[in-house]
Amino acid sequence: MIRTPRGTKDILPSDMKKWNFIEQKFAETCKLFSYKEIRTPIFENTEVFSGGVGEGTDIVGKEMYTFDDRGGNQMTLRPEMTASLVRSAIEHNLMDTGVQRLWYYGPFFRYERPQKGRQRQFHQFGAELLGSASPMADIEIISLCTQLISSCGIRNYKLLLNSLGNKSSRAKYLSNLKDYLKDNRDNLSEVSQTRLEQNPLRILDSKSPDDRKIIDSAPLLINFLDDKSSDHFAKVKELLSTININYEVEPKLVRGLDYYSHTVFEFQSTSLGAQDAFGGGGRYNELFEQLGGKNVPAVGFAMGAERLLLILESLGKLPKDEECIDIYIISADKNIEDIICKTRDYLLSENISTLCDINSRSFKAQFKEANKLNAKWVLIIGTNEIESGKFTLKNMQTSEQIEILISEIPSYINKL
Ligand code: AMP
């Protein structure tokens, strides 16, 4: 049997209602906040991510699906959206018309070790607010997330917050952190030793017990913020409190990507196990320039659809996959296909969802099917009915039956 590739999943028809539920919640939330949808290609020139996300990151270093196309160009299946979206905003001069509020949804690809809540093809919802350096923009993005989370019915989650400061604060901190880590090099895990030169910030995310001991006493970025960066962070915290969004400052939260500056945040849930982050984001004031654009401050977030579904599943908050149709046509006579087709065609044209048996099954089996499909009505067509021109319409809830002309059915059932 040929199966789906490791780390990918089919989304079967029976799962679709759940997916549509969260997709709809997200689209509604974005509409409420006046965000517009954007779609970009699933693959991009690799430089979008190597230049945007950063060579030293796990995503670019070891998780990208990169290939040469038949023309010899190096392409990558998008591992995240922000770099693609910024590429698109630059390419189409979107900033010429001022602040952009954009949302997206779709599949993303990372070559990771699959486990619960971690796949190689997964789906993200996200929103990006381009063209503002104000803490109000950070707040808008975070509040869009909390609105989405609460509209789904999730109450139990944590919002972790940190500031990575501006470039110069970060540079000062990085050299300090590097010195500290170098002094402790021999006690660091092998992975962290290799990260020391390229991406020392990532070491702070390490889960290795050896690393944790060293990280616990590492210098904190928050103590290196210059006045401007501190003011920005203070305002973000103040505004979050003003609109009653609870948060915890987590000084070691750095997130995996190079492009963040100032505010970074992550949503965590206890319903998820090891992969407890279900969304996150932050400010990225330098990404536009990194990708060849002008200076455009921006902030955004991404939320994992699979993890959101896992949380909602554990809370029992997902809609059930229940089918429901208006009318199921049952025929007692095998030779009246033309009448059944005509009747069904008429009812469908009147916007009445109608199904009928297409496998010549018994009368009993057809009734069973009508029940399974939660049909509100069954329409029985047999030889007697054809002769009289009136068919039997049975209300499946009350079991009441009436004789009715086909042309009277729409007004009859719409009245009830
Ligand atoms: P990131 O782009 O790494 O900040 O991830 C944002 C969110 O996407 C995470 O909080 C997860 O919910 C989700 N996510 C990231 N990587 C994966 C993955 N490999 N499988 C499933 N969900 C993921």
CSV table of C-alpha atoms and ligand atoms in Angstrom, one decimal:
chain,number,residue,atom,x,y,z
A,1,MET,CA,0.0,0.0,0.0
A,2,ILE,CA,1.3,3.4,-0.9
A,3,ARG,CA,1.0,5.7,2.2
A,4,THR,CA,1.3,9.5,2.8
A,5,PRO,CA,4.9,10.6,3.3
A,6,ARG,CA,6.2,10.5,6.9
A,7,GLY,CA,5.1,13.6,8.8
A,8,THR,CA,2.1,14.3,6.6
A,9,LYS,CA,-1.5,13.6,7.0
A,10,ASP,CA,-4.6,13.3,4.8
A,11,ILE,CA,-7.4,15.5,6.0
A,12,LEU,CA,-10.4,13.1,5.4
A,13,PRO,CA,-14.0,14.2,4.7
A,14,SER,CA,-14.9,13.2,8.2
A,15,ASP,CA,-12.3,15.7,9.6
A,16,MET,CA,-13.4,18.6,7.4
A,17,LYS,CA,-16.1,20.1,9.7
A,18,LYS,CA,-13.4,20.6,12.4
A,19,TRP,CA,-11.0,22.2,10.0
A,20,ASN,CA,-13.7,24.4,8.5
A,21,PHE,CA,-14.7,25.4,12.1
A,22,ILE,CA,-11.3,26.9,12.9
A,23,GLU,CA,-10.8,28.3,9.4
A,24,GLN,CA,-14.1,30.1,9.7
A,25,LYS,CA,-13.2,31.4,13.2
A,26,PHE,CA,-10.0,32.8,11.9
A,27,ALA,CA,-11.5,34.4,8.8
A,28,GLU,CA,-14.2,36.0,11.0
A,29,THR,CA,-11.6,37.3,13.5
A,30,CYS,CA,-9.5,38.8,10.7
A,31,LYS,CA,-12.6,40.5,9.2
A,32,LEU,CA,-13.4,42.0,12.6
A,33,PHE,CA,-9.9,43.5,12.8
A,34,SER,CA,-10.1,44.7,9.1
A,35,TYR,CA,-7.3,42.3,7.8
A,36,LYS,CA,-7.2,41.3,4.2
A,37,GLU,CA,-6.2,37.9,2.9
A,38,ILE,CA,-3.1,37.3,0.9
A,39,ARG,CA,-1.9,34.2,-0.9
A,40,THR,CA,1.6,33.6,-2.2
A,41,PRO,CA,3.2,30.6,-3.9
A,42,ILE,CA,3.9,27.4,-2.0
A,43,PHE,CA,7.5,27.5,-3.2
A,44,GLU,CA,9.8,30.5,-3.4
A,45,ASN,CA,13.4,31.1,-4.5
A,46,THR,CA,15.5,29.7,-1.6
A,47,GLU,CA,17.1,33.1,-1.0
A,48,VAL,CA,13.7,34.4,0.4
A,49,PHE,CA,14.2,32.2,3.4
A,50,SER,CA,18.0,32.0,3.6
A,51,GLY,CA,18.1,35.8,3.5
A,52,GLY,CA,14.9,36.4,5.5
A,53,VAL,CA,14.7,33.7,8.2
A,54,GLY,CA,18.4,33.5,8.6
A,55,GLU,CA,21.2,31.0,7.7
A,56,GLY,CA,21.9,30.2,11.3
A,57,THR,CA,18.4,29.1,12.2
A,58,ASP,CA,17.2,25.5,12.5
A,59,ILE,CA,14.6,26.1,9.8
A,60,VAL,CA,17.1,27.2,7.2
A,61,GLY,CA,20.0,25.1,8.5
A,62,LYS,CA,18.3,21.7,8.6
A,63,GLU,CA,14.5,21.8,8.0
A,64,MET,CA,13.9,23.2,4.5
A,65,TYR,CA,12.6,21.2,1.6
A,66,THR,CA,15.0,22.6,-1.0
A,67,PHE,CA,15.4,21.4,-4.6
A,68,ASP,CA,16.7,22.4,-7.9
A,69,ASP,CA,13.9,22.7,-10.5
A,70,ARG,CA,14.4,21.6,-14.1
A,71,GLY,CA,15.8,25.0,-15.0
A,72,GLY,CA,18.5,24.6,-12.4
A,73,ASN,CA,17.0,27.2,-10.0
A,74,GLN,CA,17.1,26.5,-6.3
A,75,MET,CA,13.6,26.5,-4.8
A,76,THR,CA,12.2,25.9,-1.4
A,77,LEU,CA,8.8,24.8,-0.1
A,78,ARG,CA,7.8,27.6,2.2
A,79,PRO,CA,8.7,26.8,5.9
A,80,GLU,CA,6.9,29.9,7.1
A,81,MET,CA,5.0,32.8,5.7
A,82,THR,CA,6.5,36.1,7.0
A,83,ALA,CA,9.5,36.1,4.6
A,84,SER,CA,7.3,35.3,1.6
A,85,LEU,CA,4.8,37.9,2.5
A,86,VAL,CA,7.4,40.6,2.9
A,87,ARG,CA,8.9,39.5,-0.5
A,88,SER,CA,5.4,40.0,-2.0
A,89,ALA,CA,4.9,43.4,-0.3
A,90,ILE,CA,8.2,44.6,-1.7
A,91,GLU,CA,7.6,43.2,-5.2
A,92,HIS,CA,4.2,44.8,-5.5
A,93,ASN,CA,4.9,48.0,-3.7
A,94,LEU,CA,2.1,47.3,-1.2
A,95,MET,CA,3.5,49.9,1.2
A,96,ASP,CA,2.8,52.7,-1.3
A,97,THR,CA,-0.7,52.7,-0.1
A,98,GLY,CA,0.2,52.9,3.6
A,99,VAL,CA,-0.2,50.5,6.5
A,100,GLN,CA,-1.1,46.9,5.4
A,101,ARG,CA,-3.1,44.5,7.5
A,102,LEU,CA,-2.8,41.1,6.0
A,103,TRP,CA,-3.8,37.5,6.9
A,104,TYR,CA,-3.0,34.1,5.4
A,105,TYR,CA,-3.7,30.5,5.9
A,106,GLY,CA,-2.2,27.4,4.3
A,107,PRO,CA,0.3,24.5,4.3
A,108,PHE,CA,3.9,24.9,5.4
A,109,PHE,CA,6.8,22.5,5.2
A,110,ARG,CA,9.6,21.7,7.6
A,111,TYR,CA,11.8,18.5,7.7
A,112,GLU,CA,11.4,17.9,11.4
A,113,ARG,CA,11.1,14.7,13.5
A,114,PRO,CA,7.4,14.0,13.5
A,115,GLN,CA,5.6,13.6,16.9
A,116,LYS,CA,2.3,14.7,18.4
A,117,GLY,CA,1.6,18.2,17.2
A,118,ARG,CA,4.7,18.2,14.9
A,119,GLN,CA,4.5,17.3,11.3
A,120,ARG,CA,6.5,17.9,8.1
A,121,GLN,CA,3.5,19.4,6.3
A,122,PHE,CA,1.4,21.5,8.7
A,123,HIS,CA,-0.9,24.4,8.5
A,124,GLN,CA,-0.6,27.9,9.9
A,125,PHE,CA,-3.0,30.8,10.3
A,126,GLY,CA,-1.2,34.2,10.6
A,127,ALA,CA,-1.6,37.9,10.4
A,128,GLU,CA,1.0,40.6,9.7
A,129,LEU,CA,0.7,44.4,10.4
A,130,LEU,CA,3.1,46.2,8.1
A,131,GLY,CA,4.2,49.8,8.4
A,132,SER,CA,4.0,50.7,12.0
A,133,ALA,CA,6.6,50.9,14.8
A,134,SER,CA,4.0,51.8,17.4
A,135,PRO,CA,3.5,49.5,20.4
A,136,MET,CA,-0.2,49.8,19.4
A,137,ALA,CA,0.6,47.6,16.4
A,138,ASP,CA,2.1,44.9,18.7
A,139,ILE,CA,-1.0,45.1,20.8
A,140,GLU,CA,-3.3,44.8,17.8
A,141,ILE,CA,-1.6,41.6,16.7
A,142,ILE,CA,-1.6,40.0,20.1
A,143,SER,CA,-5.2,41.0,20.7
A,144,LEU,CA,-6.2,39.4,17.3
A,145,CYS,CA,-4.6,36.2,18.6
A,146,THR,CA,-6.4,36.3,22.0
A,147,GLN,CA,-9.7,37.1,20.2
A,148,LEU,CA,-9.3,34.1,17.9
A,149,ILE,CA,-8.4,31.9,20.9
A,150,SER,CA,-11.4,32.9,22.9
A,151,SER,CA,-13.8,32.8,20.0
A,152,CYS,CA,-12.8,29.1,19.7
A,153,GLY,CA,-13.7,28.6,23.4
A,154,ILE,CA,-10.2,28.2,24.8
A,155,ARG,CA,-9.7,29.8,28.2
A,156,ASN,CA,-6.7,27.9,29.6
A,157,TYR,CA,-3.5,29.2,28.0
A,158,LYS,CA,-0.5,31.3,28.8
A,159,LEU,CA,0.9,34.3,26.9
A,160,LEU,CA,4.6,34.6,27.3
A,161,LEU,CA,6.2,37.9,26.4
A,162,ASN,CA,9.8,39.1,26.0
A,163,SER,CA,11.7,41.9,24.2
A,164,LEU,CA,14.7,41.3,22.0
A,165,GLY,CA,15.3,45.0,21.8
A,166,ASN,CA,16.7,46.9,18.8
A,167,LYS,CA,19.8,45.9,16.8
A,168,SER,CA,22.3,47.7,18.9
A,169,SER,CA,20.9,46.3,22.2
A,170,ARG,CA,20.9,42.9,20.7
A,171,ALA,CA,24.5,43.2,19.4
A,172,LYS,CA,25.7,44.3,22.9
A,173,TYR,CA,23.8,41.4,24.5
A,174,LEU,CA,25.0,38.8,22.0
A,175,SER,CA,28.7,39.5,22.5
A,176,ASN,CA,28.1,39.3,26.3
A,177,LEU,CA,26.2,36.0,25.9
A,178,LYS,CA,28.8,34.6,23.6
A,179,ASP,CA,31.5,35.4,26.1
A,180,TYR,CA,29.6,33.7,28.9
A,181,LEU,CA,28.8,30.6,26.8
A,182,LYS,CA,32.4,30.3,25.6
A,183,ASP,CA,33.5,30.3,29.2
A,184,ASN,CA,31.2,27.3,29.7
A,185,ARG,CA,31.7,25.7,26.3
A,186,ASP,CA,32.9,22.4,27.6
A,187,ASN,CA,29.8,21.8,29.6
A,188,LEU,CA,27.4,22.6,26.8
A,189,SER,CA,25.7,19.9,24.8
A,190,GLU,CA,27.2,19.1,21.4
A,191,VAL,CA,24.4,20.8,19.5
A,192,SER,CA,24.8,23.9,21.5
A,193,GLN,CA,28.5,24.0,21.0
A,194,THR,CA,27.9,24.1,17.2
A,195,ARG,CA,25.3,26.8,17.7
A,196,LEU,CA,27.7,29.0,19.7
A,197,GLU,CA,29.2,30.8,16.7
A,198,GLN,CA,26.2,30.9,14.3
A,199,ASN,CA,23.2,31.4,16.5
A,200,PRO,CA,23.9,31.7,20.3
A,201,LEU,CA,20.4,33.0,21.0
A,202,ARG,CA,19.0,29.6,20.0
A,203,ILE,CA,20.9,28.0,22.9
A,204,LEU,CA,18.6,29.7,25.3
A,205,ASP,CA,15.8,27.5,23.8
A,206,SER,CA,17.7,24.3,24.5
A,207,LYS,CA,15.9,21.6,26.5
A,208,SER,CA,19.1,19.6,27.3
A,209,PRO,CA,19.6,19.3,31.1
A,210,ASP,CA,23.3,20.1,30.7
A,211,ASP,CA,22.5,23.3,28.8
A,212,ARG,CA,19.7,24.3,31.2
A,213,LYS,CA,22.1,24.5,34.1
A,214,ILE,CA,24.3,27.0,32.2
A,215,ILE,CA,21.4,28.9,30.7
A,216,ASP,CA,19.8,29.4,34.1
A,217,SER,CA,22.7,31.7,35.0
A,218,ALA,CA,23.2,33.3,31.6
A,219,PRO,CA,23.0,37.1,31.2
A,220,LEU,CA,19.5,38.2,30.2
A,221,LEU,CA,18.7,40.3,27.1
A,222,ILE,CA,16.2,42.3,29.1
A,223,ASN,CA,19.1,43.8,31.1
A,224,PHE,CA,20.8,45.1,27.9
A,225,LEU,CA,17.9,47.0,26.4
A,226,ASP,CA,18.7,50.6,25.6
A,227,ASP,CA,16.2,53.4,26.6
A,228,LYS,CA,14.3,53.2,23.3
A,229,SER,CA,13.9,49.5,23.5
A,230,SER,CA,12.9,49.5,27.2
A,231,ASP,CA,10.3,52.3,26.5
A,232,HIS,CA,8.8,50.2,23.7
A,233,PHE,CA,8.6,47.1,25.9
A,234,ALA,CA,7.1,49.1,28.8
A,235,LYS,CA,4.4,50.6,26.6
A,236,VAL,CA,3.5,47.1,25.1
A,237,LYS,CA,3.1,45.8,28.7
A,238,GLU,CA,1.1,48.8,29.8
A,239,LEU,CA,-1.3,48.6,26.8
A,240,LEU,CA,-1.7,44.8,27.3
A,241,SER,CA,-2.8,45.5,30.9
A,242,THR,CA,-5.1,48.3,29.7
A,243,ILE,CA,-7.0,45.9,27.5
A,244,ASN,CA,-6.9,43.1,30.2
A,245,ILE,CA,-4.7,40.7,28.4
A,246,ASN,CA,-2.7,38.6,30.9
A,247,TYR,CA,0.9,37.8,30.1
A,248,GLU,CA,4.0,36.5,31.8
A,249,VAL,CA,7.4,38.0,31.0
A,250,GLU,CA,9.7,35.2,30.0
A,251,PRO,CA,13.2,36.7,29.7
A,252,LYS,CA,14.6,33.6,27.9
A,253,LEU,CA,11.9,33.5,25.2
A,254,VAL,CA,13.8,34.2,21.9
A,255,ARG,CA,11.9,32.2,19.3
A,256,GLY,CA,13.8,30.5,16.5
A,257,LEU,CA,14.0,33.0,13.8
A,258,ASP,CA,16.7,35.7,13.1
A,259,TYR,CA,14.4,38.5,12.0
A,260,TYR,CA,12.7,39.3,15.3
A,261,SER,CA,13.4,42.5,17.2
A,262,HIS,CA,11.7,44.1,20.2
A,263,THR,CA,8.5,42.3,21.2
A,264,VAL,CA,8.3,38.5,20.9
A,265,PHE,CA,5.5,36.4,22.2
A,266,GLU,CA,4.3,32.8,22.4
A,267,PHE,CA,1.0,31.1,23.3
A,268,GLN,CA,1.3,27.9,25.3
A,269,SER,CA,-1.3,25.4,26.3
A,270,THR,CA,-1.1,22.6,28.9
A,271,SER,CA,-3.4,20.5,26.7
A,272,LEU,CA,-0.5,19.8,24.2
A,273,GLY,CA,2.3,17.9,25.9
A,274,ALA,CA,5.9,18.4,24.7
A,275,GLN,CA,5.0,20.7,21.8
A,276,ASP,CA,3.1,23.1,24.0
A,277,ALA,CA,3.4,26.3,21.9
A,278,PHE,CA,0.5,26.7,19.6
A,279,GLY,CA,1.2,30.2,18.3
A,280,GLY,CA,3.7,32.9,18.4
A,281,GLY,CA,5.2,35.9,16.7
A,282,GLY,CA,6.8,39.2,17.2
A,283,ARG,CA,8.1,42.4,15.7
A,284,TYR,CA,10.5,42.3,12.7
A,285,ASN,CA,11.7,45.9,12.0
A,286,GLU,CA,14.6,44.9,9.8
A,287,LEU,CA,13.2,42.2,7.6
A,288,PHE,CA,12.1,44.4,4.8
A,289,GLU,CA,15.6,45.8,4.4
A,290,GLN,CA,17.1,42.4,4.7
A,291,LEU,CA,15.1,41.3,1.7
A,292,GLY,CA,16.0,44.4,-0.4
A,293,GLY,CA,13.1,46.7,0.5
A,294,LYS,CA,12.9,50.0,2.3
A,295,ASN,CA,12.8,50.4,6.1
A,296,VAL,CA,9.3,49.1,7.1
A,297,PRO,CA,8.6,48.2,10.7
A,298,ALA,CA,6.2,45.3,11.1
A,299,VAL,CA,4.8,42.8,13.5
A,300,GLY,CA,2.9,39.5,13.1
A,301,PHE,CA,2.1,36.1,14.4
A,302,ALA,CA,1.5,32.5,13.2
A,303,MET,CA,-0.7,29.9,14.8
A,304,GLY,CA,-0.5,26.1,14.1
A,305,ALA,CA,-3.9,24.8,12.9
A,306,GLU,CA,-3.1,21.2,13.9
A,307,ARG,CA,-2.2,22.3,17.5
A,308,LEU,CA,-5.2,24.4,17.8
A,309,LEU,CA,-7.3,21.4,16.7
A,310,LEU,CA,-5.5,19.2,19.3
A,311,ILE,CA,-6.4,21.7,22.1
A,312,LEU,CA,-10.0,22.0,20.9
A,313,GLU,CA,-10.3,18.2,20.6
A,314,SER,CA,-9.1,17.7,24.2
A,315,LEU,CA,-11.6,20.3,25.4
A,316,GLY,CA,-14.5,18.7,23.4
A,317,LYS,CA,-15.1,22.0,21.6
A,318,LEU,CA,-15.1,20.8,18.0
A,319,PRO,CA,-18.3,20.4,16.0
A,320,LYS,CA,-19.3,16.8,15.3
A,321,ASP,CA,-19.3,15.4,11.8
A,322,GLU,CA,-23.1,15.1,11.4
A,323,GLU,CA,-24.6,15.0,8.0
A,324,CYS,CA,-28.0,16.5,7.3
A,325,ILE,CA,-30.0,16.6,4.1
A,326,ASP,CA,-33.5,17.8,3.3
A,327,ILE,CA,-34.9,15.0,1.3
A,328,TYR,CA,-34.0,11.4,0.6
A,329,ILE,CA,-35.9,9.9,-2.3
A,330,ILE,CA,-36.9,6.3,-1.8
A,331,SER,CA,-38.2,4.3,-4.7
A,332,ALA,CA,-40.1,1.1,-4.5
A,333,ASP,CA,-39.7,0.4,-8.2
A,334,LYS,CA,-36.4,-0.3,-9.9
A,335,ASN,CA,-37.5,0.9,-13.3
A,336,ILE,CA,-38.3,4.5,-12.7
A,337,GLU,CA,-34.8,6.1,-12.9
A,338,ASP,CA,-36.1,8.8,-15.2
A,339,ILE,CA,-38.7,9.9,-12.7
A,340,ILE,CA,-36.3,9.9,-9.8
A,341,CYS,CA,-33.7,11.8,-11.8
A,342,LYS,CA,-36.2,14.4,-12.8
A,343,THR,CA,-37.6,14.8,-9.3
A,344,ARG,CA,-34.2,15.1,-7.8
A,345,ASP,CA,-33.1,17.6,-10.4
A,346,TYR,CA,-36.2,19.7,-9.7
A,347,LEU,CA,-35.7,19.7,-6.0
A,348,LEU,CA,-32.0,20.6,-6.3
A,349,SER,CA,-32.9,23.5,-8.6
A,350,GLU,CA,-35.1,24.7,-5.8
A,351,ASN,CA,-32.1,24.6,-3.4
A,352,ILE,CA,-33.4,21.6,-1.5
A,353,SER,CA,-30.6,19.2,-0.8
A,354,THR,CA,-31.7,15.8,-2.1
A,355,LEU,CA,-30.2,12.4,-2.4
A,356,CYS,CA,-31.4,9.1,-3.7
A,357,ASP,CA,-30.2,5.5,-4.0
A,358,ILE,CA,-28.0,4.9,-7.0
A,359,ASN,CA,-27.2,1.2,-6.3
A,360,SER,CA,-30.7,-0.4,-6.7
A,361,ARG,CA,-30.8,-1.2,-3.0
A,362,SER,CA,-33.9,-2.6,-1.2
A,363,PHE,CA,-36.6,-0.4,0.2
A,364,LYS,CA,-35.4,-1.2,3.8
A,365,ALA,CA,-31.8,-0.3,2.9
A,366,GLN,CA,-32.9,3.0,1.4
A,367,PHE,CA,-34.7,3.9,4.6
A,368,LYS,CA,-31.7,3.0,6.6
A,369,GLU,CA,-29.6,5.3,4.5
A,370,ALA,CA,-32.1,8.1,4.9
A,371,ASN,CA,-31.8,7.7,8.7
A,372,LYS,CA,-28.0,7.6,8.5
A,373,LEU,CA,-28.0,10.8,6.5
A,374,ASN,CA,-30.3,12.5,9.0
A,375,ALA,CA,-32.8,13.3,6.2
A,376,LYS,CA,-35.5,15.6,7.3
A,377,TRP,CA,-37.9,14.1,4.9
A,378,VAL,CA,-38.2,11.0,2.7
A,379,LEU,CA,-40.1,11.2,-0.6
A,380,ILE,CA,-41.5,7.8,-1.6
A,381,ILE,CA,-42.0,7.1,-5.2
A,382,GLY,CA,-43.7,3.9,-6.3
A,383,THR,CA,-46.0,2.7,-9.1
A,384,ASN,CA,-49.1,4.0,-7.3
A,385,GLU,CA,-47.6,7.4,-6.7
A,386,ILE,CA,-46.7,7.7,-10.4
A,387,GLU,CA,-50.2,6.9,-11.4
A,388,SER,CA,-51.8,9.4,-9.0
A,389,GLY,CA,-49.2,12.1,-9.7
A,390,LYS,CA,-48.9,12.6,-5.9
A,391,PHE,CA,-46.0,11.3,-4.0
A,392,THR,CA,-45.7,10.5,-0.3
A,393,LEU,CA,-43.6,12.9,1.8
A,394,LYS,CA,-42.8,11.6,5.2
A,395,ASN,CA,-41.5,13.9,8.0
A,396,MET,CA,-38.8,11.9,9.6
A,397,GLN,CA,-39.1,13.7,12.9
A,398,THR,CA,-42.8,13.4,13.5
A,399,SER,CA,-43.4,10.4,11.1
A,400,GLU,CA,-46.4,12.3,9.6
A,401,GLN,CA,-47.1,11.6,6.0
A,402,ILE,CA,-48.8,13.6,3.3
A,403,GLU,CA,-49.6,13.1,-0.3
A,404,ILE,CA,-48.2,15.9,-2.3
A,405,LEU,CA,-47.5,17.1,-5.9
A,406,ILE,CA,-43.8,17.5,-6.6
A,407,SER,CA,-44.3,21.2,-7.5
A,408,GLU,CA,-45.8,21.9,-4.1
A,409,ILE,CA,-42.9,20.4,-2.1
A,410,PRO,CA,-40.7,23.6,-2.0
A,411,SER,CA,-43.4,25.9,-0.5
A,412,TYR,CA,-44.6,23.1,1.8
A,413,ILE,CA,-41.3,22.3,3.4
A,414,ASN,CA,-40.2,26.0,3.5
A,415,LYS,CA,-43.3,26.9,5.4
A,416,LEU,CA,-42.5,24.5,8.3
B,1,AMP,P1,6.8,29.2,14.2
B,1,AMP,O1,6.6,29.6,12.8
B,1,AMP,O2,7.9,28.2,14.4
B,1,AMP,O3,6.9,30.4,15.1
B,1,AMP,O4,5.5,28.4,14.6
B,1,AMP,C1,4.3,29.0,14.8
B,1,AMP,C2,3.3,27.9,15.2
B,1,AMP,O5,3.2,27.0,14.1
B,1,AMP,C3,3.7,27.0,16.3
B,1,AMP,O6,3.3,27.6,17.6
B,1,AMP,C4,3.0,25.7,16.0
B,1,AMP,O7,1.7,25.8,16.5
B,1,AMP,C5,3.0,25.7,14.5
B,1,AMP,N1,4.1,24.8,14.0
B,1,AMP,C6,5.4,25.1,13.8
B,1,AMP,N2,6.0,24.0,13.3
B,1,AMP,C7,5.2,23.0,13.3
B,1,AMP,C8,5.2,21.6,12.8
B,1,AMP,N3,6.4,21.1,12.4
B,1,AMP,N4,4.1,20.9,13.0
B,1,AMP,C9,3.0,21.4,13.4
B,1,AMP,N5,2.8,22.7,13.8
B,1,AMP,C10,3.9,23.5,13.7
